[in-house]
C-alpha cells in the first residue's frame, strides 16, 4: 500500500507539466504547494545563426535558422518554436510557429532548427524579431 501511495505521489510531482496541460484546473493545487511546473524551454538555449528574406514558392518568406542546445545536466523535452515580429513598443505584431526539431535533447546536445514566416511585415517591425518557445 505504501508503494502505491509513493508511486502516485511521484507521478503527481514529476508529471505536473503533463497534468497541467491535460487538466488546467490542477494548476491551483500546484501553486498552493509551491510546485508550479517548469516553463517551456528551461535548461535549453536558442542561438540564431542566420536570417534571410527569400522567395519560396513565389511567397516572400523570412527564414531564421539556428541551434537549440541543452545546457542542463538532464535530458530535456524541446518545445515548439515561435518567431515573433515586434513593433517599436516591443508588442508582437506578427508571429509564426514551427515544430520542435527533436523531441528530447540529451545533456550538452544540440539540434539545428529553421523557422519560417510568410509575408512578414518587416516595415512595421521597428522593434525587431525574436525566436521564443511556443507556450
Short mmCIF file of N, CA, C and O in Angstrom, two decimals:
data_model
loop_
_atom_site.label_atom_id
_atom_site.label_comp_id
_atom_site.label_asym_id
_atom_site.label_seq_id
_atom_site.Cartn_x
_atom_site.Cartn_y
_atom_site.Cartn_z
N UNK A 1 0.82 -1.19 0.00
CA UNK A 1 0.00 0.00 0.00
C UNK A 1 0.87 1.26 0.00
O UNK A 1 0.57 2.22 -0.69
N UNK A 2 1.93 1.21 0.79
CA UNK A 2 2.85 2.35 0.86
C UNK A 2 3.52 2.60 -0.48
O UNK A 2 3.72 3.76 -0.89
N UNK A 3 3.87 1.53 -1.19
CA UNK A 3 4.49 1.68 -2.50
C UNK A 3 3.52 2.33 -3.49
O UNK A 3 3.92 3.19 -4.29
N UNK A 4 2.26 1.97 -3.41
CA UNK A 4 1.25 2.56 -4.30
C UNK A 4 1.10 4.06 -4.02
O UNK A 4 1.01 4.87 -4.95
N UNK A 5 1.11 4.44 -2.76
CA UNK A 5 1.00 5.86 -2.39
C UNK A 5 2.23 6.62 -2.88
O UNK A 5 2.11 7.72 -3.43
N UNK A 6 3.41 6.06 -2.67
CA UNK A 6 4.64 6.71 -3.13
C UNK A 6 4.67 6.84 -4.66
O UNK A 6 5.10 7.87 -5.19
N UNK A 7 4.21 5.82 -5.35
CA UNK A 7 4.17 5.88 -6.81
C UNK A 7 3.22 6.95 -7.29
O UNK A 7 3.55 7.74 -8.18
N UNK A 8 2.05 7.03 -6.70
CA UNK A 8 1.07 8.06 -7.06
C UNK A 8 1.61 9.46 -6.77
O UNK A 8 1.51 10.37 -7.60
N UNK A 9 2.23 9.63 -5.61
CA UNK A 9 2.81 10.94 -5.26
C UNK A 9 3.92 11.31 -6.25
O UNK A 9 4.01 12.47 -6.67
N UNK A 10 4.73 10.35 -6.62
CA UNK A 10 5.80 10.61 -7.59
C UNK A 10 5.25 11.02 -8.94
O UNK A 10 5.77 11.93 -9.60
N UNK A 11 4.19 10.35 -9.37
CA UNK A 11 3.58 10.70 -10.66
C UNK A 11 2.99 12.10 -10.62
O UNK A 11 3.12 12.86 -11.58
N UNK A 12 2.35 12.45 -9.51
CA UNK A 12 1.76 13.79 -9.38
C UNK A 12 2.86 14.85 -9.37
O UNK A 12 2.72 15.91 -9.96
N UNK A 13 3.96 14.55 -8.70
CA UNK A 13 5.05 15.53 -8.59
C UNK A 13 5.84 15.63 -9.90
O UNK A 13 6.03 16.72 -10.44
N UNK A 14 6.31 14.51 -10.42
CA UNK A 14 7.18 14.54 -11.61
C UNK A 14 6.41 14.80 -12.90
O UNK A 14 6.97 15.32 -13.85
N UNK A 15 5.12 14.46 -12.92
CA UNK A 15 4.34 14.65 -14.13
C UNK A 15 3.48 15.89 -14.10
O UNK A 15 2.48 15.99 -14.82
N UNK A 16 3.85 16.87 -13.29
CA UNK A 16 3.00 18.05 -13.13
C UNK A 16 2.83 18.84 -14.41
O UNK A 16 1.77 19.39 -14.67
N UNK A 17 3.85 18.90 -15.25
CA UNK A 17 3.72 19.63 -16.52
C UNK A 17 2.67 18.99 -17.41
O UNK A 17 1.82 19.68 -17.99
N UNK A 18 2.68 17.68 -17.51
CA UNK A 18 1.71 16.96 -18.33
C UNK A 18 0.31 17.08 -17.73
O UNK A 18 -0.67 17.30 -18.45
N UNK A 19 0.22 16.95 -16.41
CA UNK A 19 -1.08 17.04 -15.75
C UNK A 19 -1.72 18.42 -15.94
O UNK A 19 -2.92 18.52 -16.17
N UNK A 20 -0.92 19.48 -15.86
CA UNK A 20 -1.47 20.83 -16.03
C UNK A 20 -1.96 21.03 -17.46
O UNK A 20 -2.97 21.68 -17.69
N UNK A 21 -1.24 20.45 -18.44
CA UNK A 21 -1.70 20.54 -19.83
C UNK A 21 -3.02 19.81 -20.03
O UNK A 21 -3.91 20.30 -20.71
N UNK A 22 -3.15 18.62 -19.43
CA UNK A 22 -4.35 17.81 -19.60
C UNK A 22 -5.52 18.33 -18.78
O UNK A 22 -6.66 18.22 -19.20
N UNK A 23 -5.22 18.87 -17.61
CA UNK A 23 -6.25 19.31 -16.67
C UNK A 23 -5.83 20.64 -16.06
O UNK A 23 -5.25 20.68 -14.98
N UNK A 24 -6.09 21.76 -16.76
CA UNK A 24 -5.63 23.08 -16.30
C UNK A 24 -6.08 23.45 -14.89
O UNK A 24 -5.41 24.21 -14.20
N UNK A 25 -7.18 22.91 -14.42
CA UNK A 25 -7.68 23.23 -13.09
C UNK A 25 -6.76 22.81 -11.97
O UNK A 25 -6.83 23.35 -10.86
N UNK A 26 -5.87 21.85 -12.23
CA UNK A 26 -4.97 21.37 -11.18
C UNK A 26 -3.84 22.34 -10.90
O UNK A 26 -3.13 22.22 -9.90
N UNK A 27 -3.67 23.35 -11.76
CA UNK A 27 -2.58 24.31 -11.55
C UNK A 27 -2.72 25.05 -10.22
O UNK A 27 -1.72 25.42 -9.60
N UNK A 28 -3.95 25.26 -9.76
CA UNK A 28 -4.16 25.90 -8.46
C UNK A 28 -3.57 25.08 -7.32
O UNK A 28 -3.00 25.63 -6.37
N UNK A 29 -3.70 23.76 -7.41
CA UNK A 29 -3.11 22.89 -6.40
C UNK A 29 -1.59 23.04 -6.37
O UNK A 29 -0.99 23.19 -5.30
N UNK A 30 -0.97 23.02 -7.55
CA UNK A 30 0.48 23.13 -7.61
C UNK A 30 0.96 24.50 -7.11
O UNK A 30 1.98 24.60 -6.44
N UNK A 31 0.21 25.56 -7.41
CA UNK A 31 0.58 26.89 -6.91
C UNK A 31 0.49 26.93 -5.39
O UNK A 31 1.32 27.53 -4.72
N UNK A 32 -0.53 26.29 -4.84
CA UNK A 32 -0.71 26.32 -3.38
C UNK A 32 0.40 25.58 -2.64
O UNK A 32 0.71 25.92 -1.51
N UNK A 33 0.99 24.57 -3.26
CA UNK A 33 2.09 23.85 -2.60
C UNK A 33 3.45 24.33 -3.09
O UNK A 33 4.48 23.76 -2.71
N UNK A 34 3.47 25.39 -3.92
CA UNK A 34 4.73 25.97 -4.39
C UNK A 34 5.48 25.09 -5.36
O UNK A 34 6.70 25.09 -5.39
N UNK A 35 4.76 24.35 -6.18
CA UNK A 35 5.39 23.43 -7.13
C UNK A 35 4.84 23.63 -8.52
O UNK A 35 4.35 22.71 -9.15
N UNK A 36 4.93 24.86 -9.02
CA UNK A 36 4.43 25.12 -10.37
C UNK A 36 5.30 24.38 -11.39
O UNK A 36 6.51 24.24 -11.19
N UNK A 37 4.71 23.91 -12.48
CA UNK A 37 5.51 23.22 -13.49
C UNK A 37 6.50 24.18 -14.13
O UNK A 37 6.26 25.39 -14.21
N UNK A 38 7.61 23.62 -14.55
CA UNK A 38 8.65 24.43 -15.19
C UNK A 38 8.14 25.04 -16.48
O UNK A 38 7.33 24.44 -17.19
N UNK A 39 8.58 26.22 -16.76
CA UNK A 39 8.21 26.90 -18.01
C UNK A 39 8.85 26.15 -19.18
O UNK A 39 9.92 25.55 -19.04
N UNK A 40 8.22 26.18 -20.36
CA UNK A 40 8.82 25.52 -21.52
C UNK A 40 10.20 26.09 -21.83
O UNK A 40 10.42 27.29 -21.76
N UNK A 41 11.13 25.22 -22.14
CA UNK A 41 12.46 25.64 -22.55
C UNK A 41 13.46 25.85 -21.43
O UNK A 41 14.61 26.19 -21.69
N UNK A 42 13.06 25.61 -20.16
CA UNK A 42 14.01 25.76 -19.06
C UNK A 42 15.13 24.74 -19.24
O UNK A 42 14.88 23.57 -19.45
N UNK A 43 16.37 25.19 -19.19
CA UNK A 43 17.52 24.32 -19.39
C UNK A 43 17.95 24.22 -20.84
O UNK A 43 18.92 23.55 -21.16
N UNK A 44 17.22 24.90 -21.73
CA UNK A 44 17.56 24.92 -23.15
C UNK A 44 17.95 26.33 -23.57
O UNK A 44 17.52 27.31 -22.96
N UNK A 45 18.73 26.45 -24.62
CA UNK A 45 19.17 27.76 -25.11
C UNK A 45 18.97 27.82 -26.62
O UNK A 45 19.29 26.87 -27.34
N UNK A 46 18.43 28.95 -27.08
CA UNK A 46 18.24 29.19 -28.51
C UNK A 46 19.36 30.11 -28.98
O UNK A 46 19.58 31.17 -28.39
N UNK A 47 20.06 29.72 -30.03
CA UNK A 47 21.10 30.56 -30.63
C UNK A 47 20.84 30.65 -32.13
O UNK A 47 20.84 29.64 -32.81
N UNK A 48 20.60 31.86 -32.61
CA UNK A 48 20.35 32.05 -34.03
C UNK A 48 21.67 32.09 -34.78
O UNK A 48 22.65 32.63 -34.30
N UNK A 49 21.68 31.51 -35.98
CA UNK A 49 22.89 31.54 -36.79
C UNK A 49 22.72 32.36 -38.06
O UNK A 49 23.70 32.89 -38.58
N UNK A 50 21.48 32.46 -38.56
CA UNK A 50 21.28 33.27 -39.77
C UNK A 50 19.81 33.64 -39.93
O UNK A 50 18.94 32.96 -39.40
N UNK A 51 19.59 34.72 -40.64
CA UNK A 51 18.23 35.09 -41.05
C UNK A 51 18.34 35.62 -42.47
O UNK A 51 19.34 36.23 -42.84
N UNK A 52 17.31 35.34 -43.24
CA UNK A 52 17.32 35.83 -44.63
C UNK A 52 15.88 35.97 -45.11
O UNK A 52 14.98 35.30 -44.62
N UNK A 53 15.71 36.84 -46.05
CA UNK A 53 14.42 37.04 -46.69
C UNK A 53 14.56 36.41 -48.07
O UNK A 53 15.46 36.75 -48.83
N UNK A 54 13.69 35.46 -48.38
CA UNK A 54 13.76 34.80 -49.68
C UNK A 54 12.37 34.48 -50.19
O UNK A 54 11.40 34.50 -49.44
N UNK A 55 12.30 34.22 -51.47
CA UNK A 55 11.04 33.88 -52.10
C UNK A 55 10.96 32.35 -52.19
O UNK A 55 11.79 31.71 -52.80
N UNK A 56 9.94 31.80 -51.51
CA UNK A 56 9.72 30.35 -51.52
C UNK A 56 8.35 30.10 -52.12
O UNK A 56 7.34 30.54 -51.57
N UNK A 57 8.32 29.41 -53.24
CA UNK A 57 7.05 29.16 -53.92
C UNK A 57 6.35 30.44 -54.33
O UNK A 57 5.13 30.51 -54.33
N UNK A 58 7.13 31.48 -54.63
CA UNK A 58 6.56 32.76 -55.05
C UNK A 58 6.11 33.65 -53.92
O UNK A 58 5.56 34.72 -54.14
N UNK A 59 6.34 33.21 -52.66
CA UNK A 59 5.90 33.98 -51.50
C UNK A 59 7.13 34.48 -50.74
O UNK A 59 8.02 33.69 -50.40
N UNK A 60 7.16 35.79 -50.47
CA UNK A 60 8.26 36.35 -49.68
C UNK A 60 8.21 35.75 -48.28
O UNK A 60 7.18 35.78 -47.61
N UNK A 61 9.35 35.19 -47.84
CA UNK A 61 9.40 34.45 -46.59
C UNK A 61 10.64 34.83 -45.79
O UNK A 61 11.74 34.86 -46.34
N UNK A 62 10.46 35.10 -44.50
CA UNK A 62 11.58 35.31 -43.58
C UNK A 62 11.97 33.95 -43.03
O UNK A 62 11.13 33.23 -42.48
N UNK A 63 13.24 33.59 -43.19
CA UNK A 63 13.74 32.29 -42.73
C UNK A 63 14.82 32.53 -41.69
O UNK A 63 15.82 33.21 -41.96
N UNK A 64 14.61 32.00 -40.50
CA UNK A 64 15.59 32.12 -39.42
C UNK A 64 16.07 30.72 -39.06
O UNK A 64 15.26 29.81 -38.86
N UNK A 65 17.39 30.57 -39.01
CA UNK A 65 17.99 29.27 -38.66
C UNK A 65 18.84 29.45 -37.41
O UNK A 65 19.30 30.54 -37.12
N UNK A 66 19.06 28.36 -36.72
CA UNK A 66 19.90 28.40 -35.53
C UNK A 66 20.00 27.05 -34.88
O UNK A 66 19.73 26.02 -35.50
N UNK A 67 20.39 27.08 -33.61
CA UNK A 67 20.58 25.85 -32.86
C UNK A 67 19.88 25.94 -31.51
O UNK A 67 19.82 27.00 -30.90
N UNK A 68 19.36 24.81 -31.07
CA UNK A 68 18.84 24.67 -29.72
C UNK A 68 19.82 23.77 -28.98
O UNK A 68 20.17 22.70 -29.48
N UNK A 69 20.27 24.22 -27.81
CA UNK A 69 21.24 23.45 -27.03
C UNK A 69 20.68 23.15 -25.64
O UNK A 69 20.03 24.00 -25.04
N UNK A 70 20.98 21.96 -25.15
CA UNK A 70 20.62 21.59 -23.79
C UNK A 70 21.79 21.96 -22.89
O UNK A 70 22.84 21.34 -22.96
N UNK A 71 21.61 22.98 -22.05
CA UNK A 71 22.69 23.45 -21.18
C UNK A 71 22.53 22.91 -19.76
O UNK A 71 23.24 23.35 -18.85
N UNK A 72 21.63 21.96 -19.58
CA UNK A 72 21.42 21.37 -18.25
C UNK A 72 22.12 20.01 -18.20
O UNK A 72 22.71 19.55 -19.17
N UNK A 73 22.02 19.38 -17.05
CA UNK A 73 22.64 18.07 -16.86
C UNK A 73 21.67 16.91 -17.02
O UNK A 73 22.02 15.77 -16.77
N UNK A 74 20.43 17.22 -17.44
CA UNK A 74 19.41 16.20 -17.63
C UNK A 74 18.85 16.29 -19.05
O UNK A 74 18.85 17.36 -19.64
N UNK A 75 18.35 15.18 -19.61
CA UNK A 75 17.66 15.26 -20.89
C UNK A 75 16.46 16.20 -20.77
O UNK A 75 15.78 16.22 -19.74
N UNK A 76 16.21 17.00 -21.80
CA UNK A 76 15.12 17.97 -21.77
C UNK A 76 14.23 17.82 -22.99
O UNK A 76 14.70 17.63 -24.10
N UNK A 77 12.91 17.94 -22.76
CA UNK A 77 11.94 17.96 -23.86
C UNK A 77 12.06 19.31 -24.55
O UNK A 77 12.19 20.35 -23.89
N UNK A 78 12.02 19.30 -25.87
CA UNK A 78 12.16 20.53 -26.65
C UNK A 78 10.77 21.00 -27.07
O UNK A 78 10.07 20.30 -27.80
N UNK A 79 10.36 22.20 -26.62
CA UNK A 79 9.05 22.72 -27.03
C UNK A 79 9.10 23.27 -28.46
O UNK A 79 10.18 23.48 -29.02
N UNK A 80 7.93 23.50 -29.02
CA UNK A 80 7.85 24.12 -30.34
C UNK A 80 8.38 25.54 -30.26
O UNK A 80 8.48 26.13 -29.19
N UNK A 81 8.69 26.11 -31.42
CA UNK A 81 9.25 27.45 -31.51
C UNK A 81 8.25 28.43 -32.08
O UNK A 81 7.34 28.05 -32.81
N UNK A 82 8.45 29.70 -31.76
CA UNK A 82 7.62 30.78 -32.28
C UNK A 82 8.54 31.91 -32.73
O UNK A 82 9.41 32.34 -31.98
N UNK A 83 8.34 32.38 -33.96
CA UNK A 83 9.06 33.54 -34.50
C UNK A 83 8.11 34.72 -34.38
O UNK A 83 6.98 34.66 -34.85
N UNK A 84 8.57 35.79 -33.71
CA UNK A 84 7.72 36.95 -33.47
C UNK A 84 8.37 38.21 -34.03
O UNK A 84 9.58 38.40 -33.89
N UNK A 85 7.55 39.06 -34.64
CA UNK A 85 7.98 40.39 -35.06
C UNK A 85 7.40 41.39 -34.07
O UNK A 85 6.24 41.26 -33.66
N UNK A 86 8.21 42.40 -33.69
CA UNK A 86 7.80 43.37 -32.68
C UNK A 86 7.73 44.78 -33.26
O UNK A 86 8.55 45.16 -34.10
N UNK A 87 6.78 45.57 -32.74
CA UNK A 87 6.75 46.99 -33.11
C UNK A 87 7.70 47.74 -32.17
O UNK A 87 8.38 47.14 -31.35
N UNK A 88 7.73 49.07 -32.31
CA UNK A 88 8.66 49.87 -31.50
C UNK A 88 8.38 49.79 -30.01
O UNK A 88 9.25 50.06 -29.19
N UNK A 89 7.18 49.39 -29.61
CA UNK A 89 6.83 49.22 -28.19
C UNK A 89 7.10 47.80 -27.72
O UNK A 89 6.70 47.43 -26.61
N UNK A 90 7.74 46.99 -28.54
CA UNK A 90 8.04 45.58 -28.26
C UNK A 90 6.79 44.72 -28.11
O UNK A 90 6.79 43.71 -27.42
N UNK A 91 5.70 45.14 -28.79
CA UNK A 91 4.48 44.34 -28.83
C UNK A 91 4.54 43.45 -30.06
O UNK A 91 5.05 43.85 -31.10
N UNK A 92 4.01 42.24 -29.94
CA UNK A 92 4.02 41.29 -31.06
C UNK A 92 3.02 41.77 -32.12
O UNK A 92 1.86 41.99 -31.82
N UNK A 93 3.52 41.93 -33.35
CA UNK A 93 2.63 42.34 -34.44
C UNK A 93 2.37 41.19 -35.42
O UNK A 93 1.41 41.24 -36.17
N UNK A 94 3.23 40.19 -35.40
CA UNK A 94 3.05 39.04 -36.28
C UNK A 94 3.86 37.89 -35.70
O UNK A 94 4.94 38.09 -35.15
N UNK A 95 3.33 36.67 -35.83
CA UNK A 95 4.09 35.52 -35.35
C UNK A 95 3.82 34.29 -36.21
O UNK A 95 2.86 34.24 -36.97
N UNK A 96 4.72 33.34 -36.06
CA UNK A 96 4.64 32.10 -36.81
C UNK A 96 5.22 31.00 -35.93
O UNK A 96 6.16 31.26 -35.17
N UNK A 97 4.68 29.80 -36.01
CA UNK A 97 5.19 28.70 -35.18
C UNK A 97 5.83 27.62 -36.04
O UNK A 97 5.57 27.51 -37.24
N UNK A 98 6.67 26.84 -35.40
CA UNK A 98 7.32 25.70 -36.05
C UNK A 98 7.44 24.58 -35.03
O UNK A 98 7.63 24.84 -33.83
N UNK A 99 7.35 23.36 -35.49
CA UNK A 99 7.52 22.21 -34.61
C UNK A 99 8.96 22.13 -34.13
O UNK A 99 9.89 22.58 -34.81
N UNK A 100 9.13 21.54 -32.96
CA UNK A 100 10.47 21.32 -32.43
C UNK A 100 11.24 20.41 -33.38
O UNK A 100 10.68 19.47 -33.94
N UNK A 101 12.54 20.69 -33.56
CA UNK A 101 13.32 19.85 -34.48
C UNK A 101 13.54 18.43 -33.95
O UNK A 101 13.76 17.50 -34.72
N UNK A 102 13.51 18.27 -32.63
CA UNK A 102 13.65 16.96 -31.97
C UNK A 102 12.72 16.94 -30.77
O UNK A 102 12.32 18.00 -30.28
N UNK A 103 12.42 15.78 -30.28
CA UNK A 103 11.55 15.66 -29.11
C UNK A 103 12.29 15.90 -27.80
O UNK A 103 11.84 16.61 -26.93
N UNK A 104 13.47 15.28 -27.68
CA UNK A 104 14.26 15.37 -26.45
C UNK A 104 15.72 15.59 -26.83
O UNK A 104 16.23 15.00 -27.77
N UNK A 105 16.38 16.46 -26.06
CA UNK A 105 17.81 16.70 -26.23
C UNK A 105 18.56 16.16 -25.02
O UNK A 105 18.19 16.45 -23.88
N UNK A 106 19.61 15.41 -25.27
CA UNK A 106 20.46 14.91 -24.19
C UNK A 106 21.30 16.05 -23.62
O UNK A 106 21.49 17.07 -24.29
N UNK A 107 21.85 15.89 -22.42
CA UNK A 107 22.71 16.92 -21.86
C UNK A 107 23.85 17.28 -22.81
O UNK A 107 24.44 16.40 -23.44
N UNK A 108 24.12 18.55 -22.95
CA UNK A 108 25.14 19.10 -23.84
C UNK A 108 24.87 18.82 -25.32
O UNK A 108 25.73 19.05 -26.15
N UNK A 109 23.68 18.35 -25.65
CA UNK A 109 23.32 18.09 -27.04
C UNK A 109 22.77 19.34 -27.69
O UNK A 109 22.36 20.29 -27.02
N UNK A 110 22.76 19.34 -29.01
CA UNK A 110 22.16 20.46 -29.73
C UNK A 110 21.51 19.95 -31.01
O UNK A 110 21.82 18.86 -31.48
N UNK A 111 20.62 20.76 -31.53
CA UNK A 111 19.91 20.42 -32.76
C UNK A 111 19.66 21.69 -33.55
O UNK A 111 19.37 22.74 -32.98
N UNK A 112 19.77 21.58 -34.85
CA UNK A 112 19.55 22.73 -35.72
C UNK A 112 18.05 22.92 -35.94
O UNK A 112 17.30 21.96 -36.01
N UNK A 113 17.61 24.20 -36.03
CA UNK A 113 16.22 24.50 -36.31
C UNK A 113 16.12 25.49 -37.46
O UNK A 113 17.08 26.20 -37.76
N UNK A 114 14.96 25.50 -38.08
CA UNK A 114 14.62 26.50 -39.09
C UNK A 114 13.16 26.86 -38.89
O UNK A 114 12.33 25.99 -38.74
N UNK A 115 12.89 28.15 -38.85
CA UNK A 115 11.52 28.62 -38.69
C UNK A 115 11.26 29.66 -39.77
O UNK A 115 12.13 30.47 -40.09
N UNK A 116 10.04 29.62 -40.35
CA UNK A 116 9.70 30.50 -41.47
C UNK A 116 8.46 31.32 -41.16
O UNK A 116 7.57 30.86 -40.45
N UNK A 117 8.42 32.51 -41.73
CA UNK A 117 7.26 33.38 -41.64
C UNK A 117 6.97 33.92 -43.03
O UNK A 117 7.79 34.63 -43.60
N UNK A 118 5.79 33.55 -43.56
CA UNK A 118 5.40 34.04 -44.88
C UNK A 118 4.86 35.46 -44.78
O UNK A 118 4.19 35.81 -43.81
N UNK A 119 5.16 36.25 -45.78
CA UNK A 119 4.70 37.64 -45.88
C UNK A 119 4.95 38.44 -44.60
O UNK A 119 4.03 39.01 -44.01
N UNK A 120 6.21 38.49 -44.14
CA UNK A 120 6.50 39.23 -42.91
C UNK A 120 6.29 40.73 -43.10
O UNK A 120 6.60 41.28 -44.15
N UNK A 121 5.76 41.38 -42.09
CA UNK A 121 5.52 42.83 -42.13
C UNK A 121 6.75 43.55 -41.58
O UNK A 121 6.70 44.22 -40.55
N UNK A 122 7.86 43.43 -42.29
CA UNK A 122 9.12 43.97 -41.81
C UNK A 122 9.11 45.49 -41.71
O UNK A 122 9.81 46.05 -40.86
N UNK A 123 8.31 46.16 -42.55
CA UNK A 123 8.25 47.62 -42.47
C UNK A 123 7.62 48.09 -41.15
O UNK A 123 7.89 49.20 -40.71
N UNK A 124 6.80 47.27 -40.52
CA UNK A 124 6.19 47.61 -39.24
C UNK A 124 6.99 47.09 -38.04
O UNK A 124 6.72 47.48 -36.90
N UNK A 125 7.96 46.24 -38.30
CA UNK A 125 8.72 45.58 -37.23
C UNK A 125 9.89 46.45 -36.78
O UNK A 125 11.06 46.06 -36.88
N UNK A 126 9.58 47.61 -36.23
CA UNK A 126 10.62 48.54 -35.78
C UNK A 126 11.35 48.02 -34.54
O UNK A 126 12.45 48.43 -34.24
N UNK A 127 10.72 47.11 -33.81
CA UNK A 127 11.32 46.53 -32.60
C UNK A 127 12.08 45.25 -32.85
O UNK A 127 12.54 44.60 -31.92
N UNK A 128 12.21 44.85 -34.12
CA UNK A 128 12.97 43.66 -34.46
C UNK A 128 12.14 42.38 -34.41
O UNK A 128 10.94 42.39 -34.60
N UNK A 129 12.82 41.30 -34.13
CA UNK A 129 12.18 39.99 -34.10
C UNK A 129 12.81 39.15 -33.00
O UNK A 129 13.86 39.50 -32.45
N UNK A 130 12.20 38.03 -32.69
CA UNK A 130 12.74 37.11 -31.71
C UNK A 130 12.24 35.70 -31.96
O UNK A 130 11.13 35.51 -32.45
N UNK A 131 13.07 34.73 -31.62
CA UNK A 131 12.66 33.33 -31.64
C UNK A 131 12.50 32.92 -30.18
O UNK A 131 13.44 33.04 -29.38
N UNK A 132 11.29 32.47 -29.82
CA UNK A 132 10.96 32.14 -28.44
C UNK A 132 10.30 30.76 -28.40
O UNK A 132 9.92 30.21 -29.43
N UNK A 133 10.12 30.27 -27.19
CA UNK A 133 9.41 28.99 -27.01
C UNK A 133 7.93 29.22 -27.16
O UNK A 133 7.38 30.20 -26.67
N UNK A 134 7.27 28.30 -27.84
CA UNK A 134 5.82 28.36 -28.02
C UNK A 134 5.18 27.74 -26.78
O UNK A 134 5.38 26.57 -26.49
N UNK A 135 4.42 28.53 -26.04
CA UNK A 135 3.83 28.01 -24.79
C UNK A 135 2.51 27.44 -25.03
O UNK A 135 1.57 27.45 -25.35
#
